[in-house]
Short mmCIF file of C-alpha atoms in Angstrom, two decimals:
data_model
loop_
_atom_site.label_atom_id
_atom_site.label_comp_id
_atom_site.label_asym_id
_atom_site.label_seq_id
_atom_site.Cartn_x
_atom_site.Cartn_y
_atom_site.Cartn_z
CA UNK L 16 130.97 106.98 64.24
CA UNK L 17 131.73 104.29 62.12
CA UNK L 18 133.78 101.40 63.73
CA UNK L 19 137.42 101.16 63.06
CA UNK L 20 140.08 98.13 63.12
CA UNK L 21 140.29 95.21 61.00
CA UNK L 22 138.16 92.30 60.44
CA UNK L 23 139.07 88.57 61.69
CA UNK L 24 138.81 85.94 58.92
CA UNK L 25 139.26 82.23 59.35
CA UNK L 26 139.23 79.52 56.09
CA UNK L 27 136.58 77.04 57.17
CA UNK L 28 137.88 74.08 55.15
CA UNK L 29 135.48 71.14 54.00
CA UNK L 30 137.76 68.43 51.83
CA UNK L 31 136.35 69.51 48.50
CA UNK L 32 134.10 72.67 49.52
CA UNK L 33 130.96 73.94 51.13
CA UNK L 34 128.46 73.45 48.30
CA UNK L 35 126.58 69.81 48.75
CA UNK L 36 127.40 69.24 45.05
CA UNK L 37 131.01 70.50 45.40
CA UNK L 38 132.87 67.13 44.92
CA UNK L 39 131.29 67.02 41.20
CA UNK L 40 132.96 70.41 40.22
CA UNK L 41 134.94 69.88 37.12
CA UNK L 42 138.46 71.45 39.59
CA UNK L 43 137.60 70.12 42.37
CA UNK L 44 140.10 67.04 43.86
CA UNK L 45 137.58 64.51 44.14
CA UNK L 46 139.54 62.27 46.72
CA UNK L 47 140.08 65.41 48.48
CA UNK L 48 139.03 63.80 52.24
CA UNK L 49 142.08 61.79 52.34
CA UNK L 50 144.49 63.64 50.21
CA UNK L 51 147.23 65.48 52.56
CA UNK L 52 148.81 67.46 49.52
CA UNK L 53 145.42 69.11 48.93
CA UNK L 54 145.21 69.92 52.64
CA UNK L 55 148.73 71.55 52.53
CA UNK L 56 147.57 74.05 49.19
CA UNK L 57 144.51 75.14 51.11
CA UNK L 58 146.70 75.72 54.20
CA UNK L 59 149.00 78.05 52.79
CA UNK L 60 146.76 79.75 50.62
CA UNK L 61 145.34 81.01 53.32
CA UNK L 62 148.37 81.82 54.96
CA UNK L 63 149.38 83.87 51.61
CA UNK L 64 146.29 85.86 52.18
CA UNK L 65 146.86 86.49 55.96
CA UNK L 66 143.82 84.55 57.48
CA UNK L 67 143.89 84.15 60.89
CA UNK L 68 142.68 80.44 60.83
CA UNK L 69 142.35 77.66 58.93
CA UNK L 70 139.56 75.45 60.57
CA UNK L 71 137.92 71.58 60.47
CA UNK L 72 134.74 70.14 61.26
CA UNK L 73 134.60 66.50 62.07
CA UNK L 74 132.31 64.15 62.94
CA UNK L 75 132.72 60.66 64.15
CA UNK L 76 130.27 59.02 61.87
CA UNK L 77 129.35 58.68 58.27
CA UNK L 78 126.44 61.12 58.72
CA UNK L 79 124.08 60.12 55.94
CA UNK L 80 122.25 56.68 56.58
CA UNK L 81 120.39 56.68 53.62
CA UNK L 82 122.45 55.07 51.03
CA UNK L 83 121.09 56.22 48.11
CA UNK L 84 122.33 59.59 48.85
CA UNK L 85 125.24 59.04 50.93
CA UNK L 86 126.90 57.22 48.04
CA UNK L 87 126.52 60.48 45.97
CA UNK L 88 127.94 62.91 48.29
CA UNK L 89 131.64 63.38 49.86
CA UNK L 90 130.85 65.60 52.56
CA UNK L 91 131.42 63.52 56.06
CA UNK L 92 132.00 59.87 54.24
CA UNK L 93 135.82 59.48 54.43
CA UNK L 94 137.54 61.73 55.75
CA UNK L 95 140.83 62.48 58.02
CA UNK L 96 140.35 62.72 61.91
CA UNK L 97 141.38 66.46 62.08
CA UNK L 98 143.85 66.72 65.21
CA UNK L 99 146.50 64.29 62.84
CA UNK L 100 145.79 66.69 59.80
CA UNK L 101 146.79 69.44 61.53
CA UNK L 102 149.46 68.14 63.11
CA UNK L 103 150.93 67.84 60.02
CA UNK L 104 150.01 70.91 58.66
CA UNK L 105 151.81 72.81 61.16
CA UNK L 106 154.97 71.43 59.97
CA UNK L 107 154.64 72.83 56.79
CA UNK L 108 153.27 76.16 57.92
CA UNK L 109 154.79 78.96 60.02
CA UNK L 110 151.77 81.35 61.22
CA UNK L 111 148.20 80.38 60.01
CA UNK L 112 146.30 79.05 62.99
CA UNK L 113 145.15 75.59 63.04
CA UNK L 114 141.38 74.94 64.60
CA UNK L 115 139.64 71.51 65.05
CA UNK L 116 136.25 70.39 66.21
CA UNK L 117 136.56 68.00 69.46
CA UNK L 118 132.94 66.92 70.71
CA UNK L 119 132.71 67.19 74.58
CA UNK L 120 129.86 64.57 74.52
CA UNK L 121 132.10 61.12 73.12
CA UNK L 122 135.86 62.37 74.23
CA UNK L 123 136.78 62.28 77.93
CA UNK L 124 138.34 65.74 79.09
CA UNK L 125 142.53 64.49 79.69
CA UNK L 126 142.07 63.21 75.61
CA UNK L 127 141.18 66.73 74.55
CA UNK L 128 143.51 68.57 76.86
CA UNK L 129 146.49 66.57 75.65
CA UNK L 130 145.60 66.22 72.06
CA UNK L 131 145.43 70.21 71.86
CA UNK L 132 148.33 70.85 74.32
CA UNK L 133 150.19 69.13 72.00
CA UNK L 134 149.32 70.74 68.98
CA UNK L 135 149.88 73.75 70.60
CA UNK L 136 153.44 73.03 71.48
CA UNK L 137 154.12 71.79 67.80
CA UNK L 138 152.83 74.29 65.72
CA UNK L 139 154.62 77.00 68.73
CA UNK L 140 151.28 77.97 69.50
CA UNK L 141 148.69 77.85 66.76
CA UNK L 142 146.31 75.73 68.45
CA UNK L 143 142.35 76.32 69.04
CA UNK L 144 140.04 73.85 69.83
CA UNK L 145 136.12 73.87 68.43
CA UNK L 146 134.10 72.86 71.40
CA UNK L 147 131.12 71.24 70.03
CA UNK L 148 128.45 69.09 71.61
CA UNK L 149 127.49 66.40 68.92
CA UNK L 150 124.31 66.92 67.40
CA UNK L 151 124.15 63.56 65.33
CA UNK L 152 122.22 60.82 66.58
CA UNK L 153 124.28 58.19 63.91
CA UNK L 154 127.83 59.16 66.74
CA UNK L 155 125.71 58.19 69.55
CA UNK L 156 125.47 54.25 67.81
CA UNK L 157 129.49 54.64 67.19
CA UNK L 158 130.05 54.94 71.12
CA UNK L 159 128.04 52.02 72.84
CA UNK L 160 125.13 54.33 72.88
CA UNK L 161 121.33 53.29 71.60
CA UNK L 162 120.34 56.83 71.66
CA UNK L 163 121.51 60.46 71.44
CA UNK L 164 121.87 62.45 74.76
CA UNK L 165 119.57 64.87 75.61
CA UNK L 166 120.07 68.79 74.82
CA UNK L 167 120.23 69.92 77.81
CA UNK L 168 122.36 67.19 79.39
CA UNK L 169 124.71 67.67 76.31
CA UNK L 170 125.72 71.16 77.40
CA UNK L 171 125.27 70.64 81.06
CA UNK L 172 127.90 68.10 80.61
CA UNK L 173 129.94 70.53 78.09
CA UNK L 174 130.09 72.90 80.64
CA UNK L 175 132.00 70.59 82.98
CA UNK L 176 134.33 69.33 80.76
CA UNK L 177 135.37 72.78 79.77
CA UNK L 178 135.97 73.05 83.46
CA UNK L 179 138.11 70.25 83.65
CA UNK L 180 140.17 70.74 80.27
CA UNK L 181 140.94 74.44 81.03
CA UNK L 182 142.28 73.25 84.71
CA UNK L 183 144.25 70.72 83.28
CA UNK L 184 145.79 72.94 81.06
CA UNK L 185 146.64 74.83 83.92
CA UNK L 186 148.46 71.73 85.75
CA UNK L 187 151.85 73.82 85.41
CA UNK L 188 153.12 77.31 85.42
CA UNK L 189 154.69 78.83 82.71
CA UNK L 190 158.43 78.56 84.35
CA UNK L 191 157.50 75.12 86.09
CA UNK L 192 160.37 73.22 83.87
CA UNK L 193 163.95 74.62 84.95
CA UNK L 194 165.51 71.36 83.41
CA UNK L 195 168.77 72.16 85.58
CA UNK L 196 171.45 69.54 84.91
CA UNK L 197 173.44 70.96 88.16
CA UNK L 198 171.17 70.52 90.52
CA UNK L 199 169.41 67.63 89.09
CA UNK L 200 165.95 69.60 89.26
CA UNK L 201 163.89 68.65 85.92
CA UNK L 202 160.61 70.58 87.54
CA UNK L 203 160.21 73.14 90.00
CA UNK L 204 157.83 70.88 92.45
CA UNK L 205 155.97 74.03 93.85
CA UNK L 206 154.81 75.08 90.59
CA UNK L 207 152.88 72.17 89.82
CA UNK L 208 149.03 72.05 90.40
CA UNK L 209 147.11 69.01 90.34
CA UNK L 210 143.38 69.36 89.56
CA UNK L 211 141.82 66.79 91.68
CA UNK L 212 138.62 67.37 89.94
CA UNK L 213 135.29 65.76 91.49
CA UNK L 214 132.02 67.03 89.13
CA UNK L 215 128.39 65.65 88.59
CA UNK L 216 130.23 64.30 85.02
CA UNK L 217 133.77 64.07 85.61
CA UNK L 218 136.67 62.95 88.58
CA UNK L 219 139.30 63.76 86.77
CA UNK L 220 142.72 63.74 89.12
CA UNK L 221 145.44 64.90 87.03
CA UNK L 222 148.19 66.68 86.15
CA UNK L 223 148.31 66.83 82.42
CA UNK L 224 151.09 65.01 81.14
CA UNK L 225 151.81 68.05 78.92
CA UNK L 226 153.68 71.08 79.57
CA UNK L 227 151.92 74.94 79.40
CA UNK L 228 151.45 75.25 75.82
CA UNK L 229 153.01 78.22 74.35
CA UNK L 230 149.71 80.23 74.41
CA UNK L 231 149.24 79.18 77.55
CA UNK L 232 146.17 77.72 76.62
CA UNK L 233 144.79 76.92 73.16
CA UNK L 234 142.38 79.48 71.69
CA UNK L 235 138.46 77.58 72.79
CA UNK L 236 136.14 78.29 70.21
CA UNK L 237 132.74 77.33 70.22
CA UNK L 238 129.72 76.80 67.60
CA UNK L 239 126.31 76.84 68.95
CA UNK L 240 123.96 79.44 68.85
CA UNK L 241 120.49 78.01 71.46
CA UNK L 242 120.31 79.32 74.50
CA UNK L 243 122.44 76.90 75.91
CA UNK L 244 125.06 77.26 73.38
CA UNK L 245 125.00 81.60 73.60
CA UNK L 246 125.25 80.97 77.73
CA UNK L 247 128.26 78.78 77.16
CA UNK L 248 130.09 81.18 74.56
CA UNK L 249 129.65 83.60 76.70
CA UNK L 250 131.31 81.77 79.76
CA UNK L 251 134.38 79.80 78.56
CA UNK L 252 134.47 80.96 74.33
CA UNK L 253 137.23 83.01 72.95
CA UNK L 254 135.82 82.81 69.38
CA UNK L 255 132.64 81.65 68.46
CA UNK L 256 130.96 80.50 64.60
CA UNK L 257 127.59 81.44 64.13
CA UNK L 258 124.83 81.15 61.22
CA UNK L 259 123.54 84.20 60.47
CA UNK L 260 120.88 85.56 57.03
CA UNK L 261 120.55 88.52 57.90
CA UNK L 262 122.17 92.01 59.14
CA UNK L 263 119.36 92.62 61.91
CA UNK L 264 119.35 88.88 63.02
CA UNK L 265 123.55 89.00 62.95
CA UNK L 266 123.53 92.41 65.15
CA UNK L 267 121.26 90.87 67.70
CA UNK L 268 122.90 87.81 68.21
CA UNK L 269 126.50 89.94 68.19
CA UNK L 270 124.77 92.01 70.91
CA UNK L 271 123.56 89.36 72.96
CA UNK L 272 125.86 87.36 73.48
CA UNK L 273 128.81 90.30 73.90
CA UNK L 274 126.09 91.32 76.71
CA UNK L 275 126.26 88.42 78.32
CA UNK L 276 130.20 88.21 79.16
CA UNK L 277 130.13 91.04 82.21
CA UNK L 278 128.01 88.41 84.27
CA UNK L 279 131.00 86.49 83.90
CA UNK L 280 133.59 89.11 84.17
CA UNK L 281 134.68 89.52 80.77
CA UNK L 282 134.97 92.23 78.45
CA UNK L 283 133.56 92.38 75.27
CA UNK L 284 136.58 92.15 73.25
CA UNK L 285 137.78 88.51 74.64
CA UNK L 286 135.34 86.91 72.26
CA UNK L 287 135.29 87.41 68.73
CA UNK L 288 131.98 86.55 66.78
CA UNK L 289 132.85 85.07 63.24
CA UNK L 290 129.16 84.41 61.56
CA UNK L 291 129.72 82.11 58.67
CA UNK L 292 129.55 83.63 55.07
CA UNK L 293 130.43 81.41 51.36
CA UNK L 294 131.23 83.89 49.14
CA UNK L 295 131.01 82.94 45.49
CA UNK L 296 133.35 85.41 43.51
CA UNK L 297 133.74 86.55 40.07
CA UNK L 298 135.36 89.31 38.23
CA UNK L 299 132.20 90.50 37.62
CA UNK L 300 128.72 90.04 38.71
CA UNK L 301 127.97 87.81 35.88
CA UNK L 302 130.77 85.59 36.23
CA UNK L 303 129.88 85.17 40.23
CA UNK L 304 125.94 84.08 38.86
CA UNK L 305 127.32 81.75 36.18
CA UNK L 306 129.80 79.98 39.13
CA UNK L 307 126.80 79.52 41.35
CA UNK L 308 124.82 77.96 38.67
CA UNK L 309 127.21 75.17 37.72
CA UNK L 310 127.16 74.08 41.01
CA UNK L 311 123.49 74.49 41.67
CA UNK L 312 122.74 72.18 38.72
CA UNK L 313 124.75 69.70 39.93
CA UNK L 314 122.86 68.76 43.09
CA UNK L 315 120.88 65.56 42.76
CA UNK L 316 117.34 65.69 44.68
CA UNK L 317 118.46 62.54 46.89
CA UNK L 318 121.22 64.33 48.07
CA UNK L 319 119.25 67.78 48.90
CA UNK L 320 116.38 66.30 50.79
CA UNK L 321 118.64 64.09 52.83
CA UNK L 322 120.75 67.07 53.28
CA UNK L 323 117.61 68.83 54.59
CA UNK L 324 116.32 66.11 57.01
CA UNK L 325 119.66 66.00 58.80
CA UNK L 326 119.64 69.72 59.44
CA UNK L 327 116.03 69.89 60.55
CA UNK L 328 116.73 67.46 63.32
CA UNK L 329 116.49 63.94 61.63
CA UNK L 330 113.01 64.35 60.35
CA UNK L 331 111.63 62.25 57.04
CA UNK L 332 110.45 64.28 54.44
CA UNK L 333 110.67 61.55 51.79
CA UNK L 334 106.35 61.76 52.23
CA UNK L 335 105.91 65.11 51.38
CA UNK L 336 105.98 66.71 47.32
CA UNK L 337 109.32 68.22 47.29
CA UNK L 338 107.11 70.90 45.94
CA UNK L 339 105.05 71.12 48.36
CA UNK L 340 105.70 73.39 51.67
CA UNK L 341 107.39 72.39 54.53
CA UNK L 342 105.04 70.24 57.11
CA UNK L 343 105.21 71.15 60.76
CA UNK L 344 107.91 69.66 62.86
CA UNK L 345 108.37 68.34 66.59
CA UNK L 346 111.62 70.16 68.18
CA UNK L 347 114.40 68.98 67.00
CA UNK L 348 116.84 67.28 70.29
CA UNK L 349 119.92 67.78 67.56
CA UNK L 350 120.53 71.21 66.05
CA UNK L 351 117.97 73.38 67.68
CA UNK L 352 119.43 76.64 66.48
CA UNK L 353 119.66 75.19 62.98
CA UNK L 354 116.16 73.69 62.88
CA UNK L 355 114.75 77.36 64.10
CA UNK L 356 116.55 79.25 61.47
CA UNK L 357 115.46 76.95 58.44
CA UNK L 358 112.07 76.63 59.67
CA UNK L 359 111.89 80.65 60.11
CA UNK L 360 113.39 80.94 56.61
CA UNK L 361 110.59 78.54 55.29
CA UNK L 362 107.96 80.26 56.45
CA UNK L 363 109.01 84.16 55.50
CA UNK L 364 110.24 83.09 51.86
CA UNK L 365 107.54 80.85 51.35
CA UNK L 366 109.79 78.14 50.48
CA UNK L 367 109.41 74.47 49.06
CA UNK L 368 110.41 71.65 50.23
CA UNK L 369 112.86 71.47 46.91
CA UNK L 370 113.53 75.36 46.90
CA UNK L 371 114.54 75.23 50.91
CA UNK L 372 117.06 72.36 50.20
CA UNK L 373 118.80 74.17 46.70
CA UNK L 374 119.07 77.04 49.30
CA UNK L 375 120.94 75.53 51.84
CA UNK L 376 123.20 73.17 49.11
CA UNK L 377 125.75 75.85 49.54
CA UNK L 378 126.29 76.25 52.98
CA UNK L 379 123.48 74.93 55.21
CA UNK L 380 121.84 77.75 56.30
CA UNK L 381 125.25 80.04 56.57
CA UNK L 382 125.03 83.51 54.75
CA UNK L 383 125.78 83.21 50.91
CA UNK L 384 126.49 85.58 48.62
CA UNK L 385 128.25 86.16 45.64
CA UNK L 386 129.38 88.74 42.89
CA UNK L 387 132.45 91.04 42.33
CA UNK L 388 135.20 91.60 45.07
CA UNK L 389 133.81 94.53 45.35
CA UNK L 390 130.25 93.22 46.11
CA UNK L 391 131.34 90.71 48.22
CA UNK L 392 133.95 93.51 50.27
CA UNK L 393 130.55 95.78 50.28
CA UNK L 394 128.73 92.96 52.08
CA UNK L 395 131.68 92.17 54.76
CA UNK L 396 132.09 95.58 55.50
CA UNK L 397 128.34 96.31 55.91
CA UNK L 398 128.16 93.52 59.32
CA UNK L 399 131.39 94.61 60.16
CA UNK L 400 131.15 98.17 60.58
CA UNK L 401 127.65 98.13 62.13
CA UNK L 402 128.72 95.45 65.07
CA UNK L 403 127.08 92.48 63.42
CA UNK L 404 130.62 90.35 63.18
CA UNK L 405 133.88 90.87 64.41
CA UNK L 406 135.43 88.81 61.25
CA UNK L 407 133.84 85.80 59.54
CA UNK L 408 134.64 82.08 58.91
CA UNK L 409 134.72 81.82 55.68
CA UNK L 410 133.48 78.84 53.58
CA UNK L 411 134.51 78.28 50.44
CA UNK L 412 131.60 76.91 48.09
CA UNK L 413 134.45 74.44 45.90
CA UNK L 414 137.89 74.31 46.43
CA UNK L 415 140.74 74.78 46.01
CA UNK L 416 139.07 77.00 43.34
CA UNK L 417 136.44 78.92 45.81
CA UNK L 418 139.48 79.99 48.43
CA UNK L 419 141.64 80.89 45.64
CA UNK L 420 139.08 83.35 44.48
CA UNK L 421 138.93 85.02 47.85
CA UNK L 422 142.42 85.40 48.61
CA UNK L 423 143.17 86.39 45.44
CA UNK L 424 140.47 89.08 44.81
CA UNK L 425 138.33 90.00 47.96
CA UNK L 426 141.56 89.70 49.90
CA UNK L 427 143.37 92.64 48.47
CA UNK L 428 140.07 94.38 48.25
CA UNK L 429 139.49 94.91 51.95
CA UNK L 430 143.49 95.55 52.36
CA UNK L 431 142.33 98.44 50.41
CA UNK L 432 140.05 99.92 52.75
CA UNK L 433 142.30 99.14 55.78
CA UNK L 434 139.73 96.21 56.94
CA UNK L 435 142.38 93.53 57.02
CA UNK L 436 145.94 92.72 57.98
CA UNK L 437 148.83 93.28 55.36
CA UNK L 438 150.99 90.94 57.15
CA UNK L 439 150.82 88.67 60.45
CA UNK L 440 151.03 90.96 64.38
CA UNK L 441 152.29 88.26 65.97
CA UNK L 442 153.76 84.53 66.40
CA UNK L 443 150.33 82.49 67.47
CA UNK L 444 146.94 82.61 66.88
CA UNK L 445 146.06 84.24 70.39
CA UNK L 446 148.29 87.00 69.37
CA UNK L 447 146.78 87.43 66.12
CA UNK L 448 143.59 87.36 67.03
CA UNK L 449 143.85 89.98 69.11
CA UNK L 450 143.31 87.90 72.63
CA UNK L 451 145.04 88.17 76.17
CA UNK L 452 147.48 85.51 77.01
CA UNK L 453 145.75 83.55 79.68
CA UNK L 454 147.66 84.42 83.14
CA UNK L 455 147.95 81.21 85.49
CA UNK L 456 145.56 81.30 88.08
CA UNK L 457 148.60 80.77 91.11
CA UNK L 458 148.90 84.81 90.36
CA UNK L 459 145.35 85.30 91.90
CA UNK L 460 146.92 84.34 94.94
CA UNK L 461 144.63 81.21 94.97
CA UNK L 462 145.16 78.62 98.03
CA UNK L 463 148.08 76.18 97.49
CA UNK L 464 146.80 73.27 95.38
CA UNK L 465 147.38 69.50 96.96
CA UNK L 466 150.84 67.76 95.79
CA UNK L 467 151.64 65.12 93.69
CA UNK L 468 152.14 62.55 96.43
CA UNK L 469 148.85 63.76 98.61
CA UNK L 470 146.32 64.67 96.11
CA UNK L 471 143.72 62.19 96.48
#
């Protein structure tokens, strides 16, 4: 039997598109990193077409140290710090979800927890935090650092500070704030809970500062696909972003990691899987094929082998014929996952050096595709119906262009076949996504936590 209900779809939002070359597009807004109005459009264009999510990278470095190719790109030069975008976004928006990266390895646990809390509470519960663990060596210079943490220490630490930011959110009940002006109460003392947190990482005392956001917690998302990353999905994630080629490799990751959540008492549909997919649409086939060609000829080679080195880990390439095949590689200690899949990819498609890079120009190493809204409704269905996604994150190759062309035609398209919302189910992203409301854990009957005045 075929599966039913309706697909999940987030608008993963890069200031002027997905595509490497995306900035030179003839519409594109070429200041688009630090222009607010542009960020609004996007915003509700995908809240015209229903999305669940609109979503933000971030880094906390100018990625590219090469300057040759850094000066030609706009991806990660200058760009807003995403928590104060979205903050302002929400008041300007009434139900699309607002998601932003946070790295666990250069923030401190109380920053994130109040940052999101707060977002939460302004945008009356539309928050979701990306839990990432930096894979760029450049952020490790930006923070004291001479070198990049290791892999495993990364998500060893990750997993703490999870811990700690989903406790903190927890520092008071939903009812905890009577405000009574009779009685003079402002708080109801026993339904405070301070964290007192001691951890191989972290002594983190508490209480948040914050009150229980209207989700009760914001949505956690996470984006890493090792071993490390599926085992931490699989543990703390509500929603995680993969990169996925194909419809065998998407199903087994899907089933993995939805196999691992019983070890930690969860059922299968508490996380929601969103591979990433840029879909380049036309009203026809031919129209699709001509889009992706403008941008493909606008990617200069400086820009696509940097682009490449980064994603394999950091390695130089600038030795090797661009076409020539890929050399062998040490193990990346940045984006494992990432460095796997390209590598694979490499070696089955018999790829050059210059014909790996044009491939991943338009969304590095996330599925592409592009034709009719037909084709690309087809291809959506296909991993949806056969338990390879539960919804996708969808990146726009050039924008505003790129998202207007899915909510306007793909949009409607799998409204047709009952694969996608008409119109919002509820008032924050939690609800809309289809996930429990987080219950306080003082229901579990848990032993009284330490006081304000005695916790140590």
């Amino acid at each position: 039997m075929a599966r039913r209900g309706q697909m999940k779809l987030n608008a993963f939002l890069h200031p002027t598109g997905h595509h490497i070359a995306a900035w030179r597009h003839p519409q594109a807004t070429a200041d688009a990193g630090v222009n607010f109005d542009h960020y609004v459009e996007l915003a509700r264009t995908a809240e015209r077409g229903t999305f669940d999510a609109v979503f933000l990278a971030d880094s906390a470095a100018v990625r590219d140290q090469n300057i040759d190719s850094a000066s030609r790109v706009a991806r990660y030069v200058v760009h807003f710090e995403p928590l104060t975008l979205l903050s302002g976004i929400a008041a300007v928006t009434r139900h699309i979800g607002l998601i932003a990266t946070a790295t666990t390895t250069y923030n401190e646990p109380i920053h994130i927890a109040r940052k999101f809390a707060s977002l939460d509470h302004i945008s009356k519960g539309r928050a979701g935090w990306n839990l990432v663990t930096s894979s760029g060596e450049v952020e490790a210079f930006n923070f004291s650092r001479d070198q990049h943490l290791a892999h495993a220490d990364r998500y060893d630490r990750a997993r703490e500070f999870a811990q700690v930011v989903t406790g903190l959110w927890d520092s008071w009940e939903d009812d905890a704030f009577v405000r009574d002006k009779a009685s003079g109460h402002y708080f109801d003392p026993a339904k405070l809970h301070v964290l007192n947190h001691k951890g191989p990482h972290f002594a983190v005392r508490g209480p948040l500062n914050v009150a229980r956001s209207p989700q009760g917690r914001p949505v956690l998302v996470q984006a890493g696909s090792s071993e490390a990353g599926k085992e931490l999905a699989a543990a703390t994630a509500e929603v995680i972003f993969t990169a996925a080629q194909t419809l065998d490799e998407a199903r087994a990751f899907y089933a993995d990691v939805k196999g691992r959540l019983a070890r930690h008492g969860r059922a299968p549909d508490t996380l929601k899987i969103l591979p990433g997919v840029s879909p380049i649409v036309g009203r026809t086939a031919e129209e699709a094929d001509e889009k992706f060609a403008i941008l493909q000829e606008l990617i200069h080679p400086a820009v696509g082998l940097s682009l490449l080195s980064q994603m394999l880990g950091g390695v130089d390439l600038s030795g090797y014929p661009l076409d020539g095949p890929l050399p062998d590689l040490p193990e990346s200690n940045a984006a494992k996952s990432r460095q796997k899949l390209l590598v694979d990819l490499a070696r089955r498609e018999n790829f050059s050096i210059r014909q790996l890079y044009q491939w991943i120009a338009g969304a590095r190493g996330h599925w592409t595709i592009r034709g009719s809204a037909h084709d690309i409704a087809d291809q959506l269905e296909t991993w949806f119906v056969n338990e390879a996604a539960d919804g996708f994150n969808v990146m726009p190759p050039y924008l505003p262009g790129g998202l207007d062309d899915f909510v306007d035609l793909v949009v409607p398209e799998l409204r047709r076949r009952k694969l996608f919302r008409e119109h919002y189910e509820g008032r924050t992203l939690r609800e809309n996504l289809g996930l429990p409301y987080p219950k306080h854990p003082s229901t579990d009957a848990a032993p009284e936590p330490e006081t304000l005045a005695h916790a140590g």
